[in-house]
Amino acid sequence: MHWRPFVRFGVFVVSDDLSGWCARVIAAMTAWQEGFGPVPAHPATDLDPARVEGLLDELTTRLRDNYPFFHPRYAGQMLKPPHPAAIAAHLAAMLVNPNNHALDGGPATAAMEREAVAVLAAMLHLPADGLGHLTSSGTIANLEALFVARELHPGRGVACSADAHYTHGRMCHLLGLACEQVPVDAAGRIDLDALDALLRTGRIGTVVLTAGTTGLGAVDAVDEALALARIHGVRVHVDAAYGGFFAILAWAGDPLVPSAPLRAVAECDSVVVDPHKHGLQPYGCGAVLFRDASVARLYAHDSPYTYYTSAVGHLGEISLECSRAGAAAAALWLTLRAFPPTPDGLGAVLAAGLRAARRWSDLLDGSELLAPCHRPELDIVTLAPRSAHTLSGLDAACQAMLRRGMTEPDPVFLSTLRMDGARLVGALPGIAGDAPSARVLRSVLMKPAHELWVERLHARVEELALSVASSS
Ligand SMILES: *Cc1c(COP(=O)(O)O)cnc(C)c1O
């Protein structure tokens, strides 16, 4: 099967000229290199071109062992290729290979990191005089936020919802912090009464709220939880790794997103957002932002190797990681120039996925074969066949549909999500709760092309439901 290498981003990009853009940056960076005079060729790094071509062919053949993340047929996890412009920018910087740990490792990309982080802070409406930096992932960004939380509230634990990303439990363990789970409501948001009761115990120093859970895309009531936390003198960290970019639409008053909680992120103490999720970036790009820049003191350390050209402002002085790709900053910087965080810029990319999710949810409501398992708040849809009478039957049917979808002609690639049995019994009338939980089908509609493909996705998944029902 032949896949086109990139799907066009609807009307937002007139031409995705990946090879032209790559050739352009290679030429420009080569011209820069040539200014330093010829580099003597050393045989140690010589390679026979024919052998490299053979290896590259072997590599690209092996890379076909992948799901087609670029295509709207792929509607599974939070995966898609970066925008071609981000790839060209990443390549340009990679030809230099700057290290954003210290200014000596790459002044240009360190400056781009500061500019890109300022754009992210403005997007979230955080104060311009806060602190922030890129990280290699959302996991590390959350680790940094929890590290700062521990330093400021030693001996007090962390509260997060049962649907928060599993990273919080793991990172709390790493940091020696107690992590207490708060139940979620029927929509998958942190239960505010339970949170209030927990905060009254005095055990908690920091509440982690999730603005867009990884499973369902549920947005915790950040506004209300923040008010509770302030009453109890507790710090608030928002994990917006997946959902942070939707703040663009919230601040524009777009009714497609829950505005009040997304806007309240602006008032919180720290925020994590992952440009490698909804920011069109290749992997290796997370970000952590702090509203109070004075937390920089908690990172204080000295480096005998690296900090020598400047008295101030090495990114390594405000981050736990040492080496980090300057190319990640270059790619994000360029992308945020090309797709500014406005409703017409990056917002238009996000809105297409939101409309696709709403549309699919409506189609599911009207379907005799499929039912929605939750109301999408962002761009994640969950669904299950209506033919199942028990949770265990539902689980088996969803597994069969997932497998058939990927292996039969006219493929469709979904993912599964294990959901609590009681929640499913509430969402799917008439189903018998014979198991504590069941896996349902889940789709993240994060490519704008999904808006143009959602009817086909729905029709194909209906066919799968029919074929699984008739063969069981
Ligand atoms: C993806 C995600 C993470 C983890 O981020 P990585 O970049 O995968 O390390 C944390 N929290 C949430 C809500 C996420 O969606």
Coordinates of N, CA and C in Angstrom, one line a residue, residues 131-235:
L131 N 8.7 32.4 34.6 CA 9.9 31.6 34.3 C 9.4 30.4 33.5
G132 N 10.3 29.9 32.5 CA 9.9 28.7 31.8 C 11.0 28.3 30.9
H133 N 10.9 27.0 30.5 CA 11.9 26.5 29.5 C 11.3 25.3 28.9
L134 N 11.9 24.9 27.8 CA 11.5 23.7 27.1 C 12.1 22.5 27.8
T135 N 11.5 21.3 27.6 CA 12.1 20.1 28.2 C 12.0 19.0 27.1
S136 N 12.5 17.9 27.3 CA 12.5 16.9 26.3 C 11.1 16.2 26.3
S137 N 10.3 16.4 27.3 CA 9.0 15.7 27.3 C 8.1 16.3 28.3
G138 N 6.8 16.0 28.3 CA 5.8 16.4 29.3 C 6.2 15.7 30.6
T139 N 6.7 14.5 30.6 CA 7.1 13.8 31.8 C 8.1 14.6 32.6
I140 N 9.2 15.0 31.9 CA 10.2 15.8 32.5 C 9.7 17.1 33.0
A141 N 8.8 17.7 32.2 CA 8.3 19.0 32.5 C 7.5 18.9 33.8
N142 N 6.7 17.8 33.9 CA 5.9 17.6 35.1 C 6.8 17.3 36.3
L143 N 7.9 16.6 36.1 CA 8.8 16.3 37.1 C 9.4 17.6 37.7
E144 N 9.7 18.5 36.8 CA 10.3 19.8 37.3 C 9.3 20.6 38.1
A145 N 8.0 20.6 37.7 CA 7.0 21.3 38.4 C 6.8 20.7 39.8
L146 N 6.8 19.3 39.8 CA 6.6 18.7 41.1 C 7.9 18.8 42.0
F147 N 9.0 18.9 41.4 CA 10.3 19.2 42.2 C 10.1 20.5 42.9
V148 N 9.7 21.5 42.1 CA 9.6 22.9 42.7 C 8.5 22.9 43.8
A149 N 7.4 22.1 43.5 CA 6.4 22.0 44.5 C 6.9 21.4 45.8
R150 N 7.7 20.4 45.7 CA 8.3 19.7 46.9 C 9.2 20.7 47.7
E151 N 10.0 21.4 46.9 CA 10.9 22.4 47.6 C 10.1 23.4 48.4
L152 N 9.0 23.8 47.8 CA 8.2 24.9 48.4 C 7.3 24.4 49.5
H153 N 6.9 23.1 49.5 CA 6.0 22.5 50.5 C 6.6 21.2 51.0
P154 N 7.8 21.3 51.6 CA 8.4 20.0 52.1 C 7.5 19.3 53.1
G155 N 7.4 18.0 52.9 CA 6.6 17.3 53.9 C 5.2 17.2 53.6
R156 N 4.7 17.9 52.6 CA 3.3 17.8 52.2 C 3.1 17.1 50.9
G157 N 2.0 16.4 50.7 CA 1.9 15.6 49.5 C 1.2 16.3 48.3
V158 N 1.0 15.5 47.3 CA 0.4 16.0 46.1 C -1.0 15.3 45.9
A159 N -2.0 16.1 45.4 CA -3.3 15.5 45.1 C -3.5 15.6 43.6
C160 N -3.9 14.5 43.0 CA -4.3 14.6 41.6 C -5.5 13.6 41.4
S161 N -6.2 13.8 40.3 CA -7.4 13.0 40.1 C -7.0 11.6 39.6
A162 N -7.9 10.7 39.8 CA -7.7 9.3 39.4 C -7.5 9.2 37.9
D163 N -7.9 10.2 37.1 CA -7.7 10.2 35.6 C -6.4 11.0 35.2
A164 N -5.7 11.5 36.2 CA -4.5 12.3 35.9 C -3.5 11.3 35.2
H165 N -2.6 11.8 34.4 CA -1.6 11.0 33.8 C -0.8 10.2 34.8
Y166 N -0.5 8.9 34.5 CA 0.2 8.1 35.5 C 1.6 8.6 35.9
T167 N 2.1 9.5 35.1 CA 3.4 10.1 35.4 C 3.4 10.8 36.8
H168 N 2.3 11.3 37.2 CA 2.3 12.1 38.5 C 2.6 11.1 39.6
G169 N 2.0 9.9 39.6 CA 2.3 8.9 40.7 C 3.7 8.5 40.6
R170 N 4.2 8.3 39.4 CA 5.6 7.8 39.3 C 6.6 8.9 39.7
M171 N 6.4 10.1 39.3 CA 7.3 11.2 39.6 C 7.3 11.6 41.1
C172 N 6.1 11.5 41.7 CA 6.0 11.7 43.2 C 6.8 10.6 43.9
H173 N 6.7 9.4 43.4 CA 7.5 8.3 44.0 C 9.0 8.6 43.9
L174 N 9.4 9.1 42.7 CA 10.8 9.5 42.5 C 11.2 10.6 43.5
L175 N 10.3 11.5 43.7 CA 10.7 12.7 44.5 C 10.4 12.4 46.0
G176 N 9.9 11.3 46.3 CA 9.6 11.0 47.7 C 8.4 11.7 48.3
L177 N 7.5 12.0 47.4 CA 6.3 12.7 47.8 C 5.1 11.8 47.8
A178 N 4.2 12.0 48.8 CA 3.0 11.2 48.8 C 2.1 11.7 47.7
C179 N 1.5 10.8 46.9 CA 0.6 11.2 45.9 C -0.8 10.6 46.2
E180 N -1.8 11.5 46.5 CA -3.1 11.0 46.8 C -4.1 11.2 45.7
Q181 N -4.8 10.1 45.3 CA -5.7 10.2 44.2 C -7.1 10.7 44.6
V182 N -7.6 11.6 43.9 CA -9.0 12.1 44.1 C -9.9 11.5 43.1
P183 N -11.1 11.0 43.5 CA -12.0 10.4 42.5 C -12.4 11.4 41.4
V184 N -12.9 10.9 40.3 CA -13.4 11.8 39.2 C -14.9 11.7 39.2
D185 N -15.6 12.7 38.6 CA -17.0 12.6 38.4 C -17.3 11.9 37.1
A186 N -18.6 11.8 36.8 CA -19.0 11.0 35.6 C -18.4 11.5 34.3
A187 N -18.0 12.7 34.3 CA -17.4 13.3 33.0 C -15.9 13.1 33.0
G188 N -15.3 12.5 34.1 CA -13.9 12.3 34.2 C -13.1 13.5 34.7
R189 N -13.8 14.4 35.4 CA -13.1 15.6 36.0 C -12.9 15.4 37.5
I190 N -11.9 16.0 38.1 CA -11.6 15.8 39.5 C -12.9 16.2 40.3
D191 N -13.2 15.4 41.3 CA -14.4 15.6 42.1 C -14.1 16.7 43.2
L192 N -14.8 17.8 43.1 CA -14.4 18.9 43.9 C -14.7 18.7 45.4
D193 N -15.8 18.0 45.7 CA -16.1 17.8 47.1 C -15.0 16.9 47.7
A194 N -14.6 15.9 47.0 CA -13.6 15.0 47.5 C -12.3 15.7 47.6
L195 N -12.0 16.6 46.7 CA -10.8 17.4 46.7 C -10.8 18.3 48.0
D196 N -11.9 19.0 48.2 CA -12.1 19.8 49.3 C -11.8 19.1 50.6
A197 N -12.4 17.9 50.7 CA -12.3 17.1 51.9 C -10.8 16.7 52.2
L198 N -10.1 16.4 51.1 CA -8.7 16.0 51.2 C -7.9 17.2 51.6
L199 N -8.2 18.4 51.0 CA -7.4 19.6 51.4 C -7.6 20.0 52.8
R200 N -8.8 19.7 53.4 CA -9.0 20.0 54.8 C -8.1 19.2 55.8
T201 N -7.6 18.1 55.3 CA -6.7 17.3 56.2 C -5.4 18.0 56.4
G202 N -5.0 18.9 55.6 CA -3.7 19.6 55.7 C -2.5 18.8 55.2
R203 N -2.8 17.6 54.7 CA -1.7 16.8 54.2 C -1.1 17.2 52.8
I204 N -1.9 18.0 52.1 CA -1.6 18.3 50.7 C -0.9 19.7 50.6
G205 N 0.2 19.7 49.8 CA 0.9 20.9 49.5 C 0.6 21.4 48.1
T206 N 0.3 20.5 47.2 CA 0.1 20.9 45.8 C -1.0 20.1 45.2
V207 N -1.9 20.7 44.5 CA -2.9 20.1 43.7 C -2.5 20.1 42.2
V208 N -2.5 18.9 41.6 CA -2.3 18.8 40.2 C -3.6 18.7 39.5
L209 N -3.9 19.6 38.6 CA -5.1 19.6 37.9 C -4.8 19.2 36.4
T210 N -5.7 18.6 35.7 CA -5.4 18.2 34.4 C -6.4 19.0 33.4
A211 N -5.8 19.7 32.6 CA -6.6 20.5 31.6 C -6.5 19.7 30.3
G212 N -7.4 18.6 30.2 CA -7.4 17.7 29.1 C -6.7 16.4 29.5
T213 N -7.5 15.5 30.0 CA -6.9 14.2 30.4 C -6.6 13.4 29.2
T214 N -5.5 12.5 29.3 CA -5.0 11.8 28.2 C -6.0 10.8 27.7
G215 N -6.8 10.2 28.6 CA -7.8 9.2 28.2 C -9.0 9.8 27.5
L216 N -9.7 10.7 28.1 CA -11.0 11.2 27.6 C -10.9 12.7 27.1
G217 N -9.8 13.4 27.4 CA -9.8 14.8 27.1 C -10.7 15.6 28.0
A218 N -10.9 15.1 29.3 CA -11.7 15.9 30.2 C -10.9 17.0 30.8
V219 N -11.5 18.2 31.0 CA -10.9 19.3 31.5 C -11.3 19.5 32.9
D220 N -10.4 19.4 33.9 CA -10.8 19.6 35.3 C -11.3 21.0 35.5
A221 N -12.2 21.2 36.4 CA -12.7 22.6 36.7 C -11.6 23.4 37.4
V222 N -10.6 23.9 36.6 CA -9.4 24.5 37.1 C -9.9 25.8 37.9
D223 N -10.8 26.5 37.4 CA -11.3 27.7 38.1 C -11.8 27.4 39.5
E224 N -12.7 26.4 39.6 CA -13.2 26.1 40.9 C -12.2 25.4 41.8
A225 N -11.4 24.6 41.3 CA -10.4 23.9 42.1 C -9.3 24.9 42.6
L226 N -9.0 25.8 41.8 CA -8.0 26.9 42.1 C -8.6 27.7 43.3
A227 N -9.8 28.0 43.3 CA -10.4 28.8 44.4 C -10.3 28.0 45.7
L228 N -10.6 26.7 45.6 CA -10.5 25.8 46.8 C -9.0 25.8 47.3
A229 N -8.1 25.6 46.4 CA -6.7 25.5 46.7 C -6.2 26.8 47.4
R230 N -6.7 27.9 46.9 CA -6.3 29.2 47.5 C -6.8 29.3 49.0
I231 N -8.0 28.8 49.2 CA -8.5 28.9 50.6 C -7.6 28.1 51.5
H232 N -7.1 26.9 51.0 CA -6.3 26.1 51.9 C -4.8 26.3 51.8
G233 N -4.5 27.4 51.1 CA -3.0 27.8 51.0 C -2.2 26.7 50.3
V234 N -2.8 26.1 49.2 CA -2.1 25.0 48.5 C -1.7 25.5 47.1
R235 N -0.6 25.0 46.6 CA -0.1 25.3 45.3 C -0.9 24.6 44.2

